[in-house]
Amino acid sequence: MSASRTERLLNLLLALLNTRVGLSRSVLREKVYHDTAGNDVAFGRMFERDKADLKQFGFEVETLMDPSNFGADDPASARYRIGKDSNRLPEVKLTPAEGTVLLLAAQLWERAALGNAAASAVRKLQAAGGFTDVELPSGVQPRIKPPGQAFDDVVAAMHGRQPVRFGYLAVSTGREETREVEPWGLGSRFGQWYLVGFDKGRGAKRIFRLSRMTTALTVVAGSSFEPPAGFNARAELDSLNELPLQRAVLEVDKDRLLALRKRAVVTEPVVTEPVVTEQSGSNGDRDRILLDFRDPEQLAEELASYGPHVVVTEPAELRAAVVRRLKGAADFDATPAVKVEFPEASRAPRSRKRTSEDQLARMLQLVPFLVHHQGLHIQEVADRFGISRKELIDDLKILICSGLPEGYPDDLLDIQWENDHVYISEHLDLNRPVRFSEDEAAALLTGLAMLGDLPALAGMADDESGSALESVTIKLTGAAGQAGRLAGSVAGQSVAPEQSEAFATITQAIRDGRQLRLRYLSLQRDEVTQRDVDPLRLYSMDSTWYFEAYCHSKAGIRNFRLDRVEALEQNGRPVAGPAPTGQDFPARLFTPSDDDILVLLQLTRQGAGLADDYYAERTAQLPDGGLLAEVRFGNAGWLPMFVSQHGGTVRILQPTSLRDEVLAWLNAALAQYDSASGVEAG
């Protein structure tokens, strides 16, 4: 969609909104299209495409025929208009408590595909004037971290009603197969995200785990589908049985991998032939541990990260899954080098490419927003919409040149920005935002459902938060109308923490301004330490909860996983000082420091989400859909674990010394497996 087409669509919308009796094709062609189409046939095609585009943005074009006119079914005698109220977002008035709960639900999605939809839905509510500004609580910040690009691709296909094709590691056979699926719904169970859809190759409904997809999703061109009436992803996933309990037999280096050992049901020494490797430093003295587990793929991801410090004896499925990850990482490292080039002049985080469709959708929110927020500074407006000042000014320039077909000054949108403050005095009936899209409704309603049993919600009392959650859900369900049906296609799990006692202790300490003493298992250092900390806030990635605190022993901000806290209590002292101002929202999982090392990564399309997860300073798109990403890491010794864990979706390009260390780590790990013998490991 070109800029000229964006402007034409906006003028067409204004013309059809501001007519009571409708406008004929001839008037529209002369006044809006200015005879840009060469003939009637070309104009007819252009007009039909534009009507379809307006419908996509929430505006249904009515066709009015005059039954008294001869040839009433002739398009030349038809008139067109858009009803002023049929497409508008109903009035939604929220209390401050409801607004806070809603904002928490919207922020849940963060960088996932539904994050953009949630932000757009919130802006619509702000533009309608029923949602006053509220501050997010600093103490509790839950959020969702869906599994990378696959989640975004499935959401887009669901919204577009398009079948998808992908490679999949079948549970029944253990082989990679190509599947073509109509994506009906998406949901989370047992800590994993699943796709529910119609498998066209098997002619039946099937459930697929996103983490078992072995290739990027591609849309099947020229095909569409309709999901079953009344489909509900939550009901479908409720029938999903948890995987049966299995027992793994592992050989682990002596005095290593404390996190793994703490979960062992049996630990006994085992003597092997002395083998010394540069990476493990093992002298052949190991322990055999028995470990209960349910999900071989999930455990394999962890075990692969331990590299040469552990070898899987059985079961065969788990052993193969670990080798596949290690081999995938080594094979990716061996692929030809790519050209390292960052087109951006300055370092900037990765962002989704903006389109003209984004611009028009934004302008349709911008006008009602300005009506209800007169005189805001231009930079504040740009920040609210997540765009640059230049992009906002480009929007405003198109808006002030748009208006009714006659083109008189009084028939144009009237917007001024004097001394960098923006005012609007003529809105031409664009003063109310359009209804929620399906994605927007799904993002908010699913987010609200996931907050259901979160303790200390928004810092409010339980009865107050429960009441606000229930009432805002009812209001938004009514406002969403038909668009709310996609909410039934997305089902998340509760974000409530499993470590409820620790959660309550930390929450209370934050409220009271008291220090905490904790015993903490550091996975990177493979040791248990005791810390005195000033707790700042709690936040989550799905069901994994962290708390951010000032660590007195490290003299800096640190992040601690609740499931690695072995003991926690108040130490009787107040916090050393007030919480630092200007904290990022959401809280960052990795705290930057001056000692960080800058690492250049290459990511596949499946692993592209890691650039966001690890706060890449700058990125560059690769022709195959992957990314180059510059990321700062505080502990270079952890990078072999990082690459091994993600098994073939990430490799280190620079520094070359780190790349060599990772390759040696992978080769040492693969050398332990007979099944990997005879295979080049990089």
XYZ file of C-alpha atoms in Angstrom:
682
model
C 0.000 0.000 0.000
C 1.691 3.199 -1.182
C 1.469 6.559 0.575
C -0.847 7.843 -2.192
C -3.116 4.832 -1.713
C -3.128 5.414 2.042
C -4.273 9.004 1.448
C -6.915 7.867 -1.082
C -8.329 5.316 1.359
C -8.500 7.931 4.090
C -10.347 10.357 1.784
C -12.714 7.588 0.661
C -13.434 6.751 4.294
C -14.170 10.380 5.174
C -16.441 10.764 2.150
C -18.484 7.641 2.960
C -18.695 8.470 6.675
C -19.991 11.988 6.062
C -22.863 11.263 3.701
C -26.378 10.403 4.770
C -27.841 9.458 1.388
C -24.713 7.863 -0.047
C -22.405 8.753 -2.939
C -22.545 7.293 -6.419
C -19.624 5.706 -8.231
C -19.392 8.616 -10.617
C -19.094 11.137 -7.772
C -16.513 9.005 -5.969
C -14.496 8.516 -9.163
C -14.418 12.237 -9.867
C -13.978 13.608 -6.339
C -11.933 10.929 -4.566
C -10.167 8.990 -7.309
C -9.765 12.009 -9.618
C -10.056 9.736 -12.656
C -6.813 7.956 -11.756
C -8.302 4.725 -13.157
C -7.996 4.582 -16.938
C -11.513 3.202 -17.574
C -14.656 2.026 -15.819
C -13.394 -1.549 -15.464
C -10.112 -0.452 -13.868
C -11.968 1.942 -11.550
C -14.394 -0.822 -10.550
C -11.529 -3.120 -9.571
C -9.773 -0.365 -7.635
C -12.969 0.567 -5.789
C -13.709 -3.053 -4.834
C -10.158 -3.481 -3.492
C -10.515 -0.295 -1.463
C -13.829 -1.447 -0.001
C -12.185 -4.716 1.041
C -9.340 -2.773 2.677
C -11.782 -0.558 4.603
C -13.586 -3.680 5.806
C -10.259 -5.004 7.089
C -9.918 -1.801 9.145
C -13.403 -2.264 10.611
C -15.555 -0.189 8.229
C -18.380 -1.966 6.397
C -19.438 -0.103 3.221
C -23.221 -0.158 2.696
C -24.668 -0.327 -0.819
C -27.943 1.592 -1.294
C -30.106 0.825 -4.352
C -33.104 2.883 -5.541
C -35.929 0.400 -6.275
C -37.903 3.074 -8.185
C -35.053 3.576 -10.618
C -35.073 1.593 -13.843
C -32.267 -0.909 -13.687
C -32.025 -0.751 -9.893
C -29.490 -3.570 -9.890
C -27.160 -1.575 -12.114
C -23.987 -0.573 -10.163
C -24.083 2.802 -11.877
C -27.263 3.666 -9.951
C -25.956 2.455 -6.581
C -24.896 4.762 -3.762
C -22.421 3.980 -0.999
C -21.976 5.039 2.599
C -20.598 3.902 5.966
C -22.852 3.978 9.004
C -21.485 6.244 11.710
C -22.135 3.882 14.611
C -22.065 0.353 13.238
C -18.279 0.052 13.304
C -17.383 2.171 16.336
C -16.010 0.941 19.634
C -18.812 1.091 22.214
C -18.280 3.405 25.141
C -16.197 1.707 27.851
C -15.699 3.531 31.159
C -13.074 2.014 33.441
C -12.326 2.764 37.072
C -8.675 3.328 38.053
C -8.518 -0.199 39.520
C -9.985 -1.696 36.331
C -7.543 0.351 34.255
C -4.589 -0.941 36.238
C -5.696 -4.562 35.868
C -6.302 -4.053 32.146
C -2.864 -2.519 31.634
C -1.259 -5.463 33.438
C -3.120 -7.854 31.120
C -2.007 -5.894 28.049
C 1.618 -5.822 29.214
C 1.614 -9.595 29.680
C 2.322 -10.177 26.003
C 5.350 -7.878 25.825
C 7.177 -8.667 22.561
C 4.931 -11.472 21.257
C 2.656 -10.960 18.239
C -0.272 -10.229 20.537
C 1.811 -7.522 22.252
C 1.262 -5.154 19.323
C -2.443 -6.010 19.315
C -2.730 -5.399 23.066
C -0.988 -2.022 22.787
C -3.305 -1.058 19.923
C -6.390 -2.059 21.937
C -5.251 0.040 24.899
C -4.720 3.052 22.616
C -8.268 2.630 21.284
C -9.644 2.713 24.819
C -7.535 5.800 25.561
C -8.720 7.400 22.315
C -12.340 6.781 23.306
C -11.780 8.763 26.497
C -12.959 6.039 28.873
C -9.555 4.944 30.069
C -7.695 7.421 32.222
C -3.930 7.155 32.584
C -2.864 4.832 35.374
C 0.562 3.850 36.638
C 1.617 0.257 36.483
C 2.563 -1.189 39.862
C 6.284 -1.505 40.395
C 6.055 -4.501 42.695
C 4.538 -7.213 40.453
C 5.028 -7.447 36.669
C 3.874 -10.730 35.088
C 4.512 -11.346 31.390
C 4.363 -14.083 28.778
C 7.251 -15.365 26.699
C 5.771 -17.441 23.863
C 8.144 -19.776 21.999
C 9.675 -17.476 19.427
C 8.686 -16.898 15.834
C 6.388 -19.924 15.615
C 3.912 -18.281 17.996
C 3.796 -15.077 15.945
C 3.392 -17.009 12.684
C 0.536 -19.134 14.047
C -1.334 -16.064 15.357
C -1.008 -14.370 11.951
C -2.264 -17.476 10.142
C -5.191 -17.874 12.550
C -6.197 -14.263 11.988
C -5.874 -14.590 8.207
C -7.644 -17.994 8.146
C -4.704 -19.449 6.186
C -3.369 -23.034 6.402
C 0.305 -23.459 7.307
C 3.033 -25.973 6.503
C 5.903 -26.935 8.827
C 8.344 -29.676 9.718
C 7.434 -31.588 12.867
C 9.169 -34.156 15.047
C 6.458 -36.783 15.498
C 6.085 -38.242 18.979
C 4.899 -41.634 17.728
C 7.747 -42.290 15.281
C 10.521 -39.943 16.396
C 10.931 -38.905 12.725
C 10.661 -35.456 11.189
C 7.551 -35.104 9.026
C 5.989 -32.304 6.984
C 2.528 -31.296 8.167
C -0.082 -29.065 6.518
C -2.543 -27.753 9.084
C -5.522 -25.410 9.388
C -4.655 -23.517 12.614
C -7.807 -23.338 14.715
C -6.387 -22.394 18.095
C -3.354 -21.903 20.271
C -2.868 -22.554 23.966
C -0.487 -23.338 26.824
C -0.489 -26.489 28.944
C 2.153 -28.102 31.178
C 4.539 -25.238 30.487
C 4.385 -25.692 26.680
C 2.470 -23.973 23.850
C 0.330 -26.092 21.532
C -1.365 -25.588 18.176
C -4.796 -27.180 17.721
C -5.842 -27.620 14.116
C -7.017 -29.796 11.266
C -4.197 -31.933 9.866
C -4.998 -32.033 6.140
C -2.683 -34.971 5.475
C -4.423 -37.128 8.075
C -7.897 -35.709 7.626
C -8.430 -35.203 11.360
C -7.962 -32.779 14.246
C -4.512 -32.900 15.803
C -2.560 -31.090 18.537
C 1.029 -29.990 17.857
C 3.595 -28.725 20.320
C 5.317 -25.622 19.011
C 8.706 -26.622 20.443
C 8.645 -29.815 18.305
C 8.385 -27.829 15.070
C 11.665 -28.308 13.213
C 11.228 -25.685 10.482
C 9.754 -22.221 10.176
C 6.038 -22.040 9.359
C 5.054 -21.112 5.802
C 1.596 -20.084 4.647
C -0.086 -22.320 2.050
C -0.798 -19.860 -0.751
C -4.206 -19.658 -2.378
C -6.021 -21.512 0.380
C -8.245 -20.520 3.293
C -10.468 -22.137 5.916
C -13.113 -21.456 8.541
C -12.632 -22.859 12.067
C -15.483 -24.921 13.542
C -18.313 -22.878 15.030
C -17.883 -22.383 18.755
C -14.309 -23.647 18.771
C -12.629 -23.161 22.150
C -8.908 -23.826 22.547
C -9.134 -24.113 26.327
C -11.714 -26.914 26.095
C -9.605 -28.756 23.519
C -6.433 -28.543 25.600
C -8.260 -29.600 28.764
C -8.479 -33.051 27.178
C -4.699 -33.176 26.729
C -3.129 -35.693 29.098
C 0.166 -34.951 30.806
C 3.043 -37.054 29.523
C 3.732 -40.215 31.565
C 6.489 -40.216 34.158
C 9.809 -41.671 32.931
C 13.198 -42.214 34.537
C 16.459 -40.969 33.045
C 19.844 -42.520 33.775
C 22.631 -39.945 33.568
C 26.364 -39.923 34.221
C 27.449 -36.591 35.708
C 30.881 -35.183 36.537
C 31.752 -35.315 40.221
C 30.737 -32.245 42.224
C 29.117 -30.584 39.202
C 25.558 -29.668 38.152
C 24.051 -29.029 41.580
C 20.679 -28.038 40.102
C 20.393 -31.426 38.399
C 21.594 -33.362 41.441
C 18.995 -31.768 43.719
C 16.235 -33.344 41.599
C 17.820 -36.810 41.517
C 15.995 -39.726 43.115
C 19.146 -41.901 43.230
C 22.829 -40.912 43.184
C 25.656 -43.451 43.140
C 29.314 -43.376 42.082
C 30.381 -44.911 38.798
C 33.926 -45.489 37.604
C 34.695 -45.060 33.939
C 37.910 -45.178 31.968
C 39.912 -42.028 32.727
C 39.215 -39.471 30.007
C 40.559 -35.957 30.279
C 39.032 -33.229 28.101
C 39.981 -29.613 27.903
C 36.402 -28.515 28.500
C 35.264 -30.806 31.301
C 38.539 -31.413 33.091
C 37.049 -34.776 34.063
C 39.318 -37.552 35.270
C 36.707 -40.159 34.464
C 35.253 -40.068 37.998
C 31.499 -39.586 37.727
C 28.235 -40.211 39.494
C 25.286 -42.046 38.056
C 22.048 -40.258 38.883
C 18.475 -41.331 38.258
C 16.046 -38.556 37.481
C 12.280 -38.642 36.984
C 10.872 -36.581 34.129
C 7.865 -36.331 31.829
C 8.926 -34.337 28.785
C 12.039 -35.629 26.977
C 12.336 -32.547 24.751
C 12.192 -30.176 27.713
C 14.778 -32.128 29.700
C 16.969 -32.528 26.593
C 17.168 -28.757 26.241
C 18.563 -28.518 29.769
C 20.922 -31.487 29.422
C 22.314 -30.251 26.107
C 23.273 -27.006 27.835
C 25.517 -28.980 30.246
C 27.601 -30.199 27.307
C 30.457 -32.582 28.247
C 29.587 -32.555 31.958
C 26.739 -35.060 31.504
C 25.954 -38.006 29.259
C 22.558 -39.680 28.894
C 22.605 -43.471 29.245
C 18.870 -44.022 28.827
C 16.155 -43.776 27.669
C 17.090 -43.779 23.986
C 14.568 -41.065 23.115
C 16.123 -38.630 25.592
C 19.640 -39.542 24.459
C 18.700 -38.900 20.821
C 17.075 -35.573 21.678
C 20.257 -34.346 23.412
C 22.476 -35.483 20.539
C 20.162 -33.810 18.022
C 20.566 -30.469 19.780
C 24.327 -30.762 20.118
C 24.681 -31.916 16.519
C 22.393 -29.110 15.317
C 24.552 -26.519 17.061
C 27.763 -28.006 15.619
C 26.301 -28.244 12.114
C 25.133 -24.623 12.211
C 28.612 -23.541 13.250
C 30.011 -25.342 10.186
C 27.773 -23.529 7.672
C 29.356 -20.932 5.349
C 30.055 -17.495 6.752
C 27.550 -14.710 6.171
C 28.281 -11.107 5.327
C 28.314 -9.000 8.485
C 26.666 -5.696 7.762
C 24.371 -3.525 9.859
C 22.486 -1.022 7.692
C 21.386 1.111 10.624
C 23.674 4.039 11.408
C 22.917 3.832 15.116
C 22.398 0.923 17.450
C 18.730 0.147 17.865
C 16.678 -2.856 19.037
C 14.947 -5.040 16.490
C 11.482 -3.865 15.525
C 8.800 -5.182 13.214
C 8.888 -3.648 9.756
C 6.188 -1.003 9.507
C 3.803 -0.984 6.556
C 1.355 1.485 5.064
C -1.441 -0.623 6.546
C 0.107 0.059 9.964
C 0.177 3.765 9.143
C -3.505 3.956 8.177
C -4.579 1.908 11.214
C -2.509 4.231 13.397
C -4.027 7.377 11.875
C -7.519 6.021 12.536
C -6.530 5.841 16.228
C -4.581 9.075 16.173
C -7.512 11.389 15.344
C -9.808 10.268 18.208
C -6.798 10.169 20.547
C -5.998 13.800 19.787
C -9.662 14.766 20.225
C -9.578 13.425 23.804
C -6.010 14.579 24.559
C -5.808 18.141 23.277
C -2.500 19.977 23.593
C -0.175 17.036 24.244
C 3.483 17.547 23.346
C 4.256 16.054 19.947
C 6.972 13.790 21.362
C 4.589 12.439 24.001
C 2.068 11.591 21.289
C 4.792 9.808 19.301
C 5.864 7.876 22.405
C 2.274 6.793 23.102
C 2.078 5.289 19.588
C 5.562 3.775 19.676
C 6.832 5.716 16.649
C 9.413 8.401 15.986
C 8.672 12.110 15.899
C 9.290 12.101 12.121
C 6.794 9.254 11.577
C 4.174 11.149 13.585
C 4.704 14.338 11.589
C 4.380 12.325 8.351
C 1.024 11.031 9.651
C -0.140 14.535 10.544
C 0.831 15.883 7.112
C -1.357 13.271 5.413
C -4.217 13.941 7.828
C -4.299 17.720 7.298
C -4.536 17.151 3.520
C -7.457 14.729 3.877
C -11.115 15.563 3.928
C -14.455 15.518 2.122
C -14.721 15.270 -1.683
C -15.475 18.991 -2.214
C -12.125 19.940 -0.738
C -13.110 23.244 0.876
C -11.069 24.379 3.902
C -13.934 23.599 6.257
C -14.139 20.098 4.777
C -10.599 19.112 5.779
C -9.285 17.641 9.003
C -7.997 20.603 11.015
C -4.889 19.741 13.070
C -2.225 22.152 14.291
C 1.013 21.644 16.221
C 2.085 24.965 17.607
C 5.184 25.098 19.831
C 5.270 21.309 19.568
C 1.829 20.870 21.136
C -0.849 19.166 19.024
C -4.474 20.333 18.750
C -7.368 19.187 16.583
C -10.462 21.302 15.902
C -12.167 19.367 13.060
C -12.337 15.579 13.141
C -14.959 14.826 10.421
C -16.591 12.055 12.469
C -13.325 10.218 13.140
C -13.630 11.137 16.819
C -14.334 7.575 17.938
C -12.059 4.557 17.363
C -13.203 1.498 15.452
C -14.115 -1.735 17.210
C -11.480 -4.124 18.459
C -9.969 -6.441 15.885
C -9.957 -10.158 16.668
C -6.280 -10.002 17.656
C -6.891 -7.031 19.955
C -9.832 -8.674 21.687
C -7.916 -11.944 22.075
C -4.876 -10.192 23.554
C -6.859 -8.386 26.263
C -9.411 -11.072 27.143
C -6.868 -13.910 27.204
C -4.493 -11.761 29.246
C -7.206 -11.017 31.799
C -8.021 -14.724 32.096
C -4.362 -15.529 32.789
C -4.232 -13.027 35.659
C -7.091 -14.788 37.423
C -5.321 -16.341 40.426
C -2.215 -14.154 40.620
C -1.632 -13.158 44.255
C -0.898 -9.528 45.134
C -2.445 -8.456 41.810
C -1.416 -4.884 41.077
C -0.683 -4.303 44.751
C -4.396 -4.345 45.578
C -6.236 -6.276 48.227
C -7.530 -9.661 47.048
C -11.189 -8.626 47.131
C -10.490 -5.376 45.258
C -8.370 -7.014 42.530
C -10.854 -9.855 42.057
C -13.734 -7.437 41.679
C -11.811 -5.241 39.223
C -10.729 -8.261 37.182
C -14.267 -9.586 36.914
C -15.849 -6.238 36.045
C -13.286 -5.222 33.412
C -13.592 -8.651 31.763
C -17.377 -8.225 31.497
C -17.025 -4.712 30.062
C -14.455 -5.711 27.449
C -16.339 -8.853 26.419
C -19.351 -6.678 25.679
C -17.277 -4.108 23.814
C -15.493 -6.751 21.724
C -18.695 -8.209 20.305
C -18.067 -10.635 17.432
C -14.332 -9.895 17.490
C -14.186 -11.639 20.841
C -14.535 -15.012 19.154
C -10.785 -15.232 18.526
C -10.302 -14.973 22.281
C -11.723 -18.485 22.405
C -8.963 -19.554 20.039
C -6.143 -18.498 22.374
C -5.851 -20.091 25.803
C -3.015 -19.244 28.129
C -2.220 -20.761 31.478
C -2.231 -19.025 34.828
C 0.841 -16.913 35.547
C 0.556 -17.554 39.294
C 3.899 -18.657 40.800
C 4.416 -22.176 42.129
C 6.619 -20.743 44.914
C 3.687 -19.001 46.594
C 5.346 -18.739 50.029
C 8.487 -17.073 48.651
C 6.302 -14.831 46.477
C 4.353 -13.662 49.518
C 7.533 -13.059 51.551
C 9.101 -10.945 48.793
C 5.894 -9.010 48.157
C 5.605 -8.136 51.836
C 9.270 -7.083 52.020
C 8.818 -4.781 48.996
C 5.785 -3.147 50.619
C 7.513 -2.756 54.001
C 10.912 -1.699 52.644
C 12.760 -4.549 54.414
C 15.910 -6.457 53.419
C 15.909 -10.191 52.693
C 18.517 -12.879 53.312
C 18.520 -15.760 50.868
C 20.423 -18.915 49.984
C 20.593 -19.055 46.200
C 21.686 -21.688 43.700
C 23.568 -20.051 40.824
C 23.284 -22.213 37.715
C 26.103 -20.439 35.865
C 28.564 -20.717 38.767
C 27.234 -24.106 39.888
C 27.296 -23.098 43.557
C 25.031 -22.067 46.440
C 25.645 -18.609 47.931
C 24.127 -16.521 50.711
C 23.038 -12.966 49.904
C 21.517 -9.958 51.675
C 19.367 -8.041 49.195
C 16.994 -5.084 48.913
C 14.002 -6.483 46.931
C 12.702 -4.175 44.202
C 10.078 -6.050 42.186
C 8.791 -9.435 41.070
C 8.297 -10.338 37.416
C 7.706 -13.457 35.374
C 8.414 -15.173 32.084
C 5.369 -17.439 31.762
C 5.233 -19.460 35.003
C 8.909 -18.834 35.871
C 9.138 -16.004 38.392
C 12.123 -13.787 39.168
C 12.739 -10.990 41.584
C 14.982 -8.025 41.003
C 17.009 -6.821 43.981
C 20.037 -4.808 44.994
C 22.605 -7.402 46.090
C 24.869 -6.082 48.863
C 27.582 -8.708 48.312
C 27.809 -7.857 44.594
C 27.119 -4.124 45.104
C 24.697 -4.046 42.170
C 21.276 -4.965 40.783
C 20.786 -8.710 40.281
C 17.934 -10.989 39.197
C 17.057 -14.192 41.085
C 14.822 -17.086 39.992
C 12.339 -18.052 42.689
C 12.722 -21.772 41.945
C 16.455 -21.524 42.757
C 15.953 -19.814 46.116
C 16.650 -22.461 48.768
C 15.884 -20.301 51.829
C 14.413 -16.840 52.257
C 13.629 -14.629 55.236
C 13.767 -11.031 56.388
C 17.106 -10.212 58.073
C 15.639 -7.550 60.377
C 17.147 -4.544 58.568
C 15.452 -1.903 56.424
C 16.498 -1.507 52.789
C 19.600 0.642 52.373
C 17.832 3.328 50.369
C 14.854 4.118 48.126
C 14.298 2.073 44.978
C 16.195 3.496 42.006
C 14.170 5.736 39.728
C 13.850 5.308 36.000
C 13.564 1.519 36.112
C 12.828 -0.164 32.801
C 9.387 -1.579 32.230
C 9.162 -4.421 31.941
C 12.007 -5.462 34.198
C 15.036 -6.708 32.278
C 16.062 -10.297 32.834
C 19.705 -9.393 32.234
C 21.220 -6.341 33.881
C 23.911 -4.655 31.739
C 27.258 -3.673 33.244
C 30.520 -2.098 32.092
C 32.250 -5.493 32.140
C 29.892 -7.113 29.590
C 31.367 -8.640 26.451
C 29.850 -7.743 23.070
C 29.039 -10.881 21.047
C 27.957 -11.076 17.408
C 25.351 -13.815 16.915
C 23.766 -15.329 13.856
C 20.192 -16.483 14.455
C 17.987 -18.631 12.239
C 14.424 -17.547 11.577
C 13.267 -19.929 14.309
C 15.738 -18.383 16.756
C 15.180 -14.752 15.792
C 13.247 -14.112 18.993
C 16.461 -14.531 21.001
C 17.486 -11.065 19.792
C 14.597 -9.651 21.811
C 15.022 -12.017 24.750
C 18.637 -10.936 25.241
C 18.127 -7.232 24.404
C 20.175 -7.053 21.203
C 21.777 -3.641 20.757
C 21.388 -3.806 17.001
C 20.233 -6.325 14.417
C 20.311 -6.873 10.670
C 17.952 -9.033 8.620
C 19.470 -11.909 6.634
C 18.131 -13.110 3.261
C 16.947 -16.443 4.714
C 14.801 -14.705 7.344
C 17.379 -15.016 10.103
C 19.168 -12.224 11.916
C 22.541 -10.870 12.833
C 22.430 -9.594 16.413
C 24.902 -7.840 18.668
C 24.251 -8.821 22.286
C 26.077 -8.015 25.519
C 26.697 -10.919 27.886
C 27.984 -10.542 31.434
C 29.478 -14.052 31.646
C 31.367 -15.346 28.611
C 31.788 -18.740 30.287
C 28.042 -19.300 29.986
C 27.966 -18.930 26.182
C 28.755 -22.601 25.366
C 25.697 -23.538 27.446
C 23.637 -20.909 25.628
C 24.548 -22.174 22.139
C 24.129 -25.855 23.088
C 20.733 -25.283 24.671
C 19.277 -23.703 21.534
C 20.566 -26.514 19.322
C 21.117 -25.110 15.840
C 19.213 -21.818 16.017
C 22.130 -19.646 17.164
C 25.885 -19.498 16.575
C 28.659 -17.131 17.603
C 30.457 -15.252 14.839
C 32.614 -12.918 16.927
C 34.796 -12.925 18.980
C 36.398 -15.893 17.221
C 38.007 -17.033 20.480
C 34.540 -17.576 21.974
C 33.395 -19.353 18.841
C 36.368 -21.731 19.144
C 35.542 -22.397 22.811
C 31.942 -23.225 21.951
C 32.984 -25.586 19.147
C 35.419 -27.416 21.450
C 32.631 -27.725 24.045
C 30.248 -29.203 21.450
C 32.842 -31.647 20.111
C 33.670 -32.809 23.652
C 29.977 -33.340 24.384
C 29.319 -35.223 21.126
C 32.371 -37.427 21.607
C 30.640 -39.043 24.602
C 27.839 -40.511 22.478
C 28.399 -43.661 20.450
C 25.445 -42.683 18.268
C 27.352 -39.567 17.217
C 30.568 -41.389 16.284
C 31.668 -41.111 12.703
C 29.856 -37.795 12.290
C 31.759 -34.603 11.733
C 30.928 -32.316 14.661
C 31.863 -28.980 13.152
